[in-house]
Short mmCIF file of C-alpha atoms in Angstrom, two decimals:
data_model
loop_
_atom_site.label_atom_id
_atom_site.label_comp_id
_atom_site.label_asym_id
_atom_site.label_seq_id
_atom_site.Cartn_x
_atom_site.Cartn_y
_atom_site.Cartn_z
CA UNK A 1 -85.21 137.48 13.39
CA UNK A 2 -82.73 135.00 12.10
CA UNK A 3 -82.02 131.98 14.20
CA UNK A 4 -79.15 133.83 15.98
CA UNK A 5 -80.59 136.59 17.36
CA UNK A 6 -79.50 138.60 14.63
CA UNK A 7 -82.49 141.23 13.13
CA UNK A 8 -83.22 141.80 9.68
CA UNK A 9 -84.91 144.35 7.73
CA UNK A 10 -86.74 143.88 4.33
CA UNK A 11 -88.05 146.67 1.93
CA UNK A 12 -89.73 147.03 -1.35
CA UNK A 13 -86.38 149.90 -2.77
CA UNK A 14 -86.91 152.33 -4.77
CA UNK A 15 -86.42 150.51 -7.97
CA UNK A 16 -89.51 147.87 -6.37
CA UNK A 17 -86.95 145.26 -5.64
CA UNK A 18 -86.27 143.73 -2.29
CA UNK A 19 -83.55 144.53 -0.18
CA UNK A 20 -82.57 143.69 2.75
CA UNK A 21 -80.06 144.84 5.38
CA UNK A 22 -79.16 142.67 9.06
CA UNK A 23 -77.50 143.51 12.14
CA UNK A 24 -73.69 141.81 12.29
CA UNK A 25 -74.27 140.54 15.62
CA UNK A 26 -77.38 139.96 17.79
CA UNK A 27 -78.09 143.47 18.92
CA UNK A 28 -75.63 145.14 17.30
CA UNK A 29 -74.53 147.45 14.56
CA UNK A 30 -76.28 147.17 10.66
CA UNK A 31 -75.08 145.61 7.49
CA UNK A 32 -75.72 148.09 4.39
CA UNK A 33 -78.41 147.48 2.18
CA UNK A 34 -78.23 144.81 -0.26
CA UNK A 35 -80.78 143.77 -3.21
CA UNK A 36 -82.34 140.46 -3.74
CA UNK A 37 -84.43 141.64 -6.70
CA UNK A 38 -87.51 140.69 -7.67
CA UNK A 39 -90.06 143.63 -9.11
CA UNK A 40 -92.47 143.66 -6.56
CA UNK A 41 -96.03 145.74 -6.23
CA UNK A 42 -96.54 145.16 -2.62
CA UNK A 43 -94.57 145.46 0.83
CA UNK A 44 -93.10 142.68 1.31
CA UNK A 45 -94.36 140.25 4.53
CA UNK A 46 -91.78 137.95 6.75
CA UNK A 47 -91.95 134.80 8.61
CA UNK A 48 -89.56 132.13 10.15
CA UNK A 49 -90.01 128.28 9.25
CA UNK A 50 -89.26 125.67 11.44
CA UNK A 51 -86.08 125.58 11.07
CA UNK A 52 -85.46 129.25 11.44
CA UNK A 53 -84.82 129.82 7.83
CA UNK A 54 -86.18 133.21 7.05
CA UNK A 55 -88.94 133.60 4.31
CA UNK A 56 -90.61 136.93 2.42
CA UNK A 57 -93.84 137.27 0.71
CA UNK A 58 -94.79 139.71 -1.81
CA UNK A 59 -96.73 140.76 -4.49
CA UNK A 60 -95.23 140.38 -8.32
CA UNK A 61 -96.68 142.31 -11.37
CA UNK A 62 -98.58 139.81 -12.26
CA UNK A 63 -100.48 140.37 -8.91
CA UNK A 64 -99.62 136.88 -7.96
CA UNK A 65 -97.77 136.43 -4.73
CA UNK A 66 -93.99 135.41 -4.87
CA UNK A 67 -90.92 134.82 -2.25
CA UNK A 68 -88.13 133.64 -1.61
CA UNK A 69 -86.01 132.47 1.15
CA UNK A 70 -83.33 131.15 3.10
CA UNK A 71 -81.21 127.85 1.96
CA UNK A 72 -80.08 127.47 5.40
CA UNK A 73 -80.70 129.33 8.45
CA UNK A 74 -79.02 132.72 7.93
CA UNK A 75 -77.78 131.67 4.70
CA UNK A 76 -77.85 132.82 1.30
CA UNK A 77 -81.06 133.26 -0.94
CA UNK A 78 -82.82 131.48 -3.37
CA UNK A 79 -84.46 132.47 -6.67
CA UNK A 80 -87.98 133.99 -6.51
CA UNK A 81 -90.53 131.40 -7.04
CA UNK A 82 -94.64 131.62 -7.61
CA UNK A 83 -96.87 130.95 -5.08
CA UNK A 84 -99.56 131.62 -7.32
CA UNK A 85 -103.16 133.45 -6.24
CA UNK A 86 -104.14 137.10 -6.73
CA UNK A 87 -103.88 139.85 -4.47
CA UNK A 88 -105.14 143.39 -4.08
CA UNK A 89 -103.27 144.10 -0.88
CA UNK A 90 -100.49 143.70 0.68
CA UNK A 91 -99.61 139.69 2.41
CA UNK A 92 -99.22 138.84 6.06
CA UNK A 93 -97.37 136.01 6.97
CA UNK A 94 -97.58 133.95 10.03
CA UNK A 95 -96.70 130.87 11.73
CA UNK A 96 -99.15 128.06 12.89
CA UNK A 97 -98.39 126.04 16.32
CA UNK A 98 -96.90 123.40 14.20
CA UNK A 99 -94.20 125.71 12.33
CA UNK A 100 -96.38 125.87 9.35
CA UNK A 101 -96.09 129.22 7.63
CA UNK A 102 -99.35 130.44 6.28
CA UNK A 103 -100.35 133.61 4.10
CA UNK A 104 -103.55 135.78 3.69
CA UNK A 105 -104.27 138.55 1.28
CA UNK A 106 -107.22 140.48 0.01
CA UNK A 107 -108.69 138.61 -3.06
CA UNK A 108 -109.37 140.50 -6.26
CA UNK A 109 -112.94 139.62 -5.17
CA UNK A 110 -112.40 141.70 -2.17
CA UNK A 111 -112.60 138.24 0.06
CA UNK A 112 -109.90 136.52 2.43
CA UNK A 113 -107.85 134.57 0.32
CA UNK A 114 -105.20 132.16 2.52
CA UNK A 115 -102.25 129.12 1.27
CA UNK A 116 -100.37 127.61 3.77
CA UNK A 117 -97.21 125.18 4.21
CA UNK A 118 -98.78 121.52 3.72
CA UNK A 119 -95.78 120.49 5.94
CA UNK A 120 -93.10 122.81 7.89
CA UNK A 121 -90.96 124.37 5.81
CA UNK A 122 -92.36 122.28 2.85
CA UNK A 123 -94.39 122.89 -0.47
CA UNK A 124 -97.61 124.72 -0.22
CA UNK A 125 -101.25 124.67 -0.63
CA UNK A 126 -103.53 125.70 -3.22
CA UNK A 127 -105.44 129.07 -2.42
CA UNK A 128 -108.17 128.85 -0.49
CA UNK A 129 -111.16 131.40 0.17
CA UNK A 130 -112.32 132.27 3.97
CA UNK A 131 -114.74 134.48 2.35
CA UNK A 132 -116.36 138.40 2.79
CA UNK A 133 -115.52 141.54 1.56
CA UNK A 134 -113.13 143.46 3.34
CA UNK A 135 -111.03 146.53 2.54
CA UNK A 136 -106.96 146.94 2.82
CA UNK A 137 -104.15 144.13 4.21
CA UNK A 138 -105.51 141.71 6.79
CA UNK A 139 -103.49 140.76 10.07
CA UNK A 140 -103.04 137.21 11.38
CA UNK A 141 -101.33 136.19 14.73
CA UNK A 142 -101.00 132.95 16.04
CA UNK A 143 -103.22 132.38 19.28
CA UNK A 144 -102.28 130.56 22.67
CA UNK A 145 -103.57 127.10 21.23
CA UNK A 146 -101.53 127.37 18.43
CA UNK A 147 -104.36 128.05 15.89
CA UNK A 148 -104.06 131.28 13.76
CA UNK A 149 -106.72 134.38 13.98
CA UNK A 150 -107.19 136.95 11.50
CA UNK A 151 -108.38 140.36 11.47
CA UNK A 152 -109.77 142.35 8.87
CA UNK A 153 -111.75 145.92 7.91
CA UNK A 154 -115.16 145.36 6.33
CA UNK A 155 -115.41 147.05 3.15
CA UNK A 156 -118.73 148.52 3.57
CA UNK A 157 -118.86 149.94 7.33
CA UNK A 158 -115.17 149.37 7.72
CA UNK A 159 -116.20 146.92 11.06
CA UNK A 160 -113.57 145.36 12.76
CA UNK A 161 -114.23 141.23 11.70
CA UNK A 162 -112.52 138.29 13.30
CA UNK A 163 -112.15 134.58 11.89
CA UNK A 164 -110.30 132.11 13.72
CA UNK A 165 -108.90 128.19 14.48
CA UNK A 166 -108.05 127.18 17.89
CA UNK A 167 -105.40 124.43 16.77
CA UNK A 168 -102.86 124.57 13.77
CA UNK A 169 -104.61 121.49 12.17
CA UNK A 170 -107.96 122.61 13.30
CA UNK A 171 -110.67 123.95 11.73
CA UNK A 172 -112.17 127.93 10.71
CA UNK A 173 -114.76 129.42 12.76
CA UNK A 174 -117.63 131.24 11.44
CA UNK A 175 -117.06 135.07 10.91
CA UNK A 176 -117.79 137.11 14.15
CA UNK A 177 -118.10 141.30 14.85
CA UNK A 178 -115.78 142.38 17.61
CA UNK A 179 -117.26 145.63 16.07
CA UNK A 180 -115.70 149.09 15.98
CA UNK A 181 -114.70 151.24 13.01
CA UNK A 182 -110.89 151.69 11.98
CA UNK A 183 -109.52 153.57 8.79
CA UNK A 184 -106.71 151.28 8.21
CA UNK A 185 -105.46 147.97 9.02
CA UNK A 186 -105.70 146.98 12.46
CA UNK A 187 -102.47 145.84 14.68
CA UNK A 188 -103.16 142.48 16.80
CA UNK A 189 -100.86 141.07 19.72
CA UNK A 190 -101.19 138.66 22.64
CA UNK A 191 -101.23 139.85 26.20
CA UNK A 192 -99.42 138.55 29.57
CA UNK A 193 -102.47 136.05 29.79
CA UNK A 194 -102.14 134.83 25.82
CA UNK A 195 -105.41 136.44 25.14
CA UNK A 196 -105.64 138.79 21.87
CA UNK A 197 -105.53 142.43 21.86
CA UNK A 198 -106.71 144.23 19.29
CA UNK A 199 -105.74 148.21 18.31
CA UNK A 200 -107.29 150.48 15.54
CA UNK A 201 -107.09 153.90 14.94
CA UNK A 202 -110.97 155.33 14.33
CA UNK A 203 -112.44 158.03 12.56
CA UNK A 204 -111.69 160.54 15.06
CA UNK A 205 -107.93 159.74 14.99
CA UNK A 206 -107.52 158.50 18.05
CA UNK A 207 -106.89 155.06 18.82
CA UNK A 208 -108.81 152.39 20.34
CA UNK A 209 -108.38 148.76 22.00
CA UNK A 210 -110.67 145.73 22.75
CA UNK A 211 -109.21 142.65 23.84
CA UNK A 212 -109.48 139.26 25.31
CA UNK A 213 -108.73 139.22 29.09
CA UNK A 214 -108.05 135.64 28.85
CA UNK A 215 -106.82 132.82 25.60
CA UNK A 216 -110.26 132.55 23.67
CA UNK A 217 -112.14 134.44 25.81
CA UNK A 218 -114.83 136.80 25.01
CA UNK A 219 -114.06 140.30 23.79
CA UNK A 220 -113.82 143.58 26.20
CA UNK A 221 -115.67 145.66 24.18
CA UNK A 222 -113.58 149.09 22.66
CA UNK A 223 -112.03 151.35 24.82
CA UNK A 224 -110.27 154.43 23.74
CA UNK A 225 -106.56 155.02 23.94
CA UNK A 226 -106.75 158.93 22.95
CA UNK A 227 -103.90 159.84 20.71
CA UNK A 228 -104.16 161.41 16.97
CA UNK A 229 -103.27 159.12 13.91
CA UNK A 230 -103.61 158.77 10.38
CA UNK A 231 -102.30 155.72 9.74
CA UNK A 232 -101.99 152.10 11.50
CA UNK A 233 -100.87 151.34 15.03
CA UNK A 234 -98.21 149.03 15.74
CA UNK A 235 -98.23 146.90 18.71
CA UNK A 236 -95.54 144.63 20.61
CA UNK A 237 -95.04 143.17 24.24
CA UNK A 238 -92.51 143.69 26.46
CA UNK A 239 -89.97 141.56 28.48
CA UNK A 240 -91.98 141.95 31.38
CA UNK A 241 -95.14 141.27 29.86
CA UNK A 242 -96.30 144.96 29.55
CA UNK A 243 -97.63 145.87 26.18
CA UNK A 244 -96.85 149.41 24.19
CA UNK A 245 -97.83 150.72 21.11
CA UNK A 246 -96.48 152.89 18.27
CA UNK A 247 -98.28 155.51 15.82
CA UNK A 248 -97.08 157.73 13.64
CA UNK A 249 -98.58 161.42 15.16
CA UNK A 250 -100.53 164.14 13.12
CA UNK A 251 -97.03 165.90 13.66
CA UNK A 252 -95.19 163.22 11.19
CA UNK A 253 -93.58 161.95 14.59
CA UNK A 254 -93.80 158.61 16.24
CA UNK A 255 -95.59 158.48 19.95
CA UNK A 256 -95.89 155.59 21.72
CA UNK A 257 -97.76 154.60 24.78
CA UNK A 258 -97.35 150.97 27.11
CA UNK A 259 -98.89 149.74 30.23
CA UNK A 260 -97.70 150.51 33.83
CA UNK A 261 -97.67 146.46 35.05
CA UNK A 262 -99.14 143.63 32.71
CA UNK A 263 -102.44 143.93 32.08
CA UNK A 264 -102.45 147.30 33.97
CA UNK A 265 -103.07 150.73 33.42
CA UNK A 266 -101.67 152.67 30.33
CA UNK A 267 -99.32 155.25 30.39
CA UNK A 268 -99.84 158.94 28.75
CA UNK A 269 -98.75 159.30 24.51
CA UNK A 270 -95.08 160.36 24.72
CA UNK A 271 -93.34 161.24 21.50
CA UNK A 272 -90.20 159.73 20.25
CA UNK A 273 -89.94 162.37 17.82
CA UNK A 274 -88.33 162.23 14.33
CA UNK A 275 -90.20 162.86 11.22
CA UNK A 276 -91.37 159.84 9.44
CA UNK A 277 -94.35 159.29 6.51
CA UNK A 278 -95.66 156.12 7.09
CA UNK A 279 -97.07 154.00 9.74
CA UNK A 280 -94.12 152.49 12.70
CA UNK A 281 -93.21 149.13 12.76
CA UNK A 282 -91.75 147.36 16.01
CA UNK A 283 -89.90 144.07 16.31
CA UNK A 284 -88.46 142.45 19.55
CA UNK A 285 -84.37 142.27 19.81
CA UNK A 286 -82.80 138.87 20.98
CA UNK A 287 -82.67 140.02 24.26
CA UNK A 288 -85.64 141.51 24.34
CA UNK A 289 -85.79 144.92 23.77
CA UNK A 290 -88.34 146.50 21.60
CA UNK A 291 -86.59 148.23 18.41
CA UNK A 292 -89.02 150.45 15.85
CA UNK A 293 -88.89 151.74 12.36
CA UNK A 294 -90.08 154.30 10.53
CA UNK A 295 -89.70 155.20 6.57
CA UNK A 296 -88.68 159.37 6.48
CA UNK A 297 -90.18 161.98 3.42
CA UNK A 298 -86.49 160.47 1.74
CA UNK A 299 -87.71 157.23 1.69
CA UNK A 300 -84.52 156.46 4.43
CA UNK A 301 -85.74 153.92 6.76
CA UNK A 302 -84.81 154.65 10.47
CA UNK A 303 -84.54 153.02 13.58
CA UNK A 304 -84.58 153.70 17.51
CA UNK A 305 -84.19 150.52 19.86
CA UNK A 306 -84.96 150.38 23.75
CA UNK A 307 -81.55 150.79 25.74
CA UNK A 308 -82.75 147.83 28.10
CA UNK A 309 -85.79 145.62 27.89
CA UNK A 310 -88.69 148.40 29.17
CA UNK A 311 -86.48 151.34 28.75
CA UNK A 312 -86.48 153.85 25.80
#
């Protein structure tokens, strides 16, 4: 989101550049498409410095990770610069407490690779390994104490791992087994009590949730969800504190399914139909509606926003 309010979409085209389209007005109607080139091998990742300049990730041809980024916020675009490393997998890009940006990919050694902002909005780090083997993109969120934690797949039982700071200057925690299987990369977001909630979609399809009831507290254990899916869940919180989640159905159409109060009970799967070939995404408007997108068998990427905070 740009420092406005405004929303902005980023894409690896059809040609592998980037583009990019925004809406004119916080919550409004969409720009068209417009490149920012680059020849990119990855989907691109996005995060907001400090000073709500926007920034993308991605991964070159030389499997070495590049971006680029706001001069100002909501301003024009620099030229694509190095950040060096080598990746396997796709980037995620997150924030520390301190408005550090920081980056993780797969290795080519199949470990956690990470570089990070040495000061907000400043130059970077060299990489640095956290280590393992581990199979597809890892996920990263930022946790209550400002800290970062990051999920990944294991490689050889495809496990659900966990790695994690409690502070943005503090230091990694051993690896630990929240355990579970998932076939894909894992969606992570904070509850109404800042704890993390984790959601993977197992071998039988359907998709499954362990979380912590409180910030760094222990783990649940998994419970199922039900639901059939092929492909990674996405996962956002409400106004109100209620979260929902977003898969892309057997059926090629997006369901979703939220809680009744925060922390509460979940609701049944309830499609929101369309035909789409990859897994949802969902991103939170200015004023706090939930908006999702979805990538149809034309490569078109659509969206459907909630018509009030809560309210599809």
């Amino acid at each position: 989101m740009n420092k406005d309010g405004r929303l902005e979409a980023f894409v690896r085209g059809c040609d592998n550049g980037l583009w990019h389209a925004w809406q004119v007005s916080a919550g409004g109607s969409w720009s068209s498409w417009s490149g920012l080139g680059g020849v990119l091998t990855s989907n691109p990742t996005v995060a907001t410095n400090a000073d709500g300049r926007l920034e993308v990730i991605a991964v070159g041809t030389d499997h070495g990770l590049w971006h680029i980024w706001q001069g100002s916020a909501g301003g024009s675009w620099s030229a694509w610069s190095s950040l060096g490393g080598t990746s396997v997998s796709d980037p995620w890009a997150v924030v520390n407490g301190d408005g550090r940006l920081e980056v993780f990919v797969q290795g080519k050694d199949g470990g956690l690779w990470h570089a990070w902002q040495v000061s907000a909005g400043g130059g970077w780090s060299a990489w640095s390994t956290l280590g393992g083997y581990w199979l597809g993109r890892p996920v990263a969120i930022r946790n209550a104490g400002g800290g970062l934690d990051a999920i990944v797949v294991s490689h050889s039982d495809k496990a659900i791992w966990h790695i994690g700071k409690s502070s943005a200057s503090g230091k990694w925690s051993g690896w630990t087994v929240p355990g579970g299987v998932s076939i894909d990369s894992p969606a992570v977001a904070l509850n109404a009590n800042r704890g993390i909630e984790i959601f993977v979609v197992g071998t039988d399809e359907a998709v499954r949730r362990n979380y912590q009831a409180a910030s760094s507290g222990n783990w649940s254990g998994w419970n199922t969800l039900g639901g059939a899916s092929a492909a990674s869940p996405a996962a956002a919180i409400n106004k109100d504190g209620r979260l929902e989640i977003f898969v892309l159905g057997t059926d090629h159409a997006i369901y979703h399914k939220w809680q009744s109060t925060p922390g509460g009970n979940w609701s049944s799967w309830t499609s929101l139909e369309g035909d789409f070939v990859d897994e949802p995404v969902t991103v939170t408007n200015a004023d706090g509606r939930l908006e999702v997108f979805g990538r149809g068998p034309d490569s078109s990427l659509s969206h459907l926003g909630q018509a009030s905070p809560g309210t599809w």
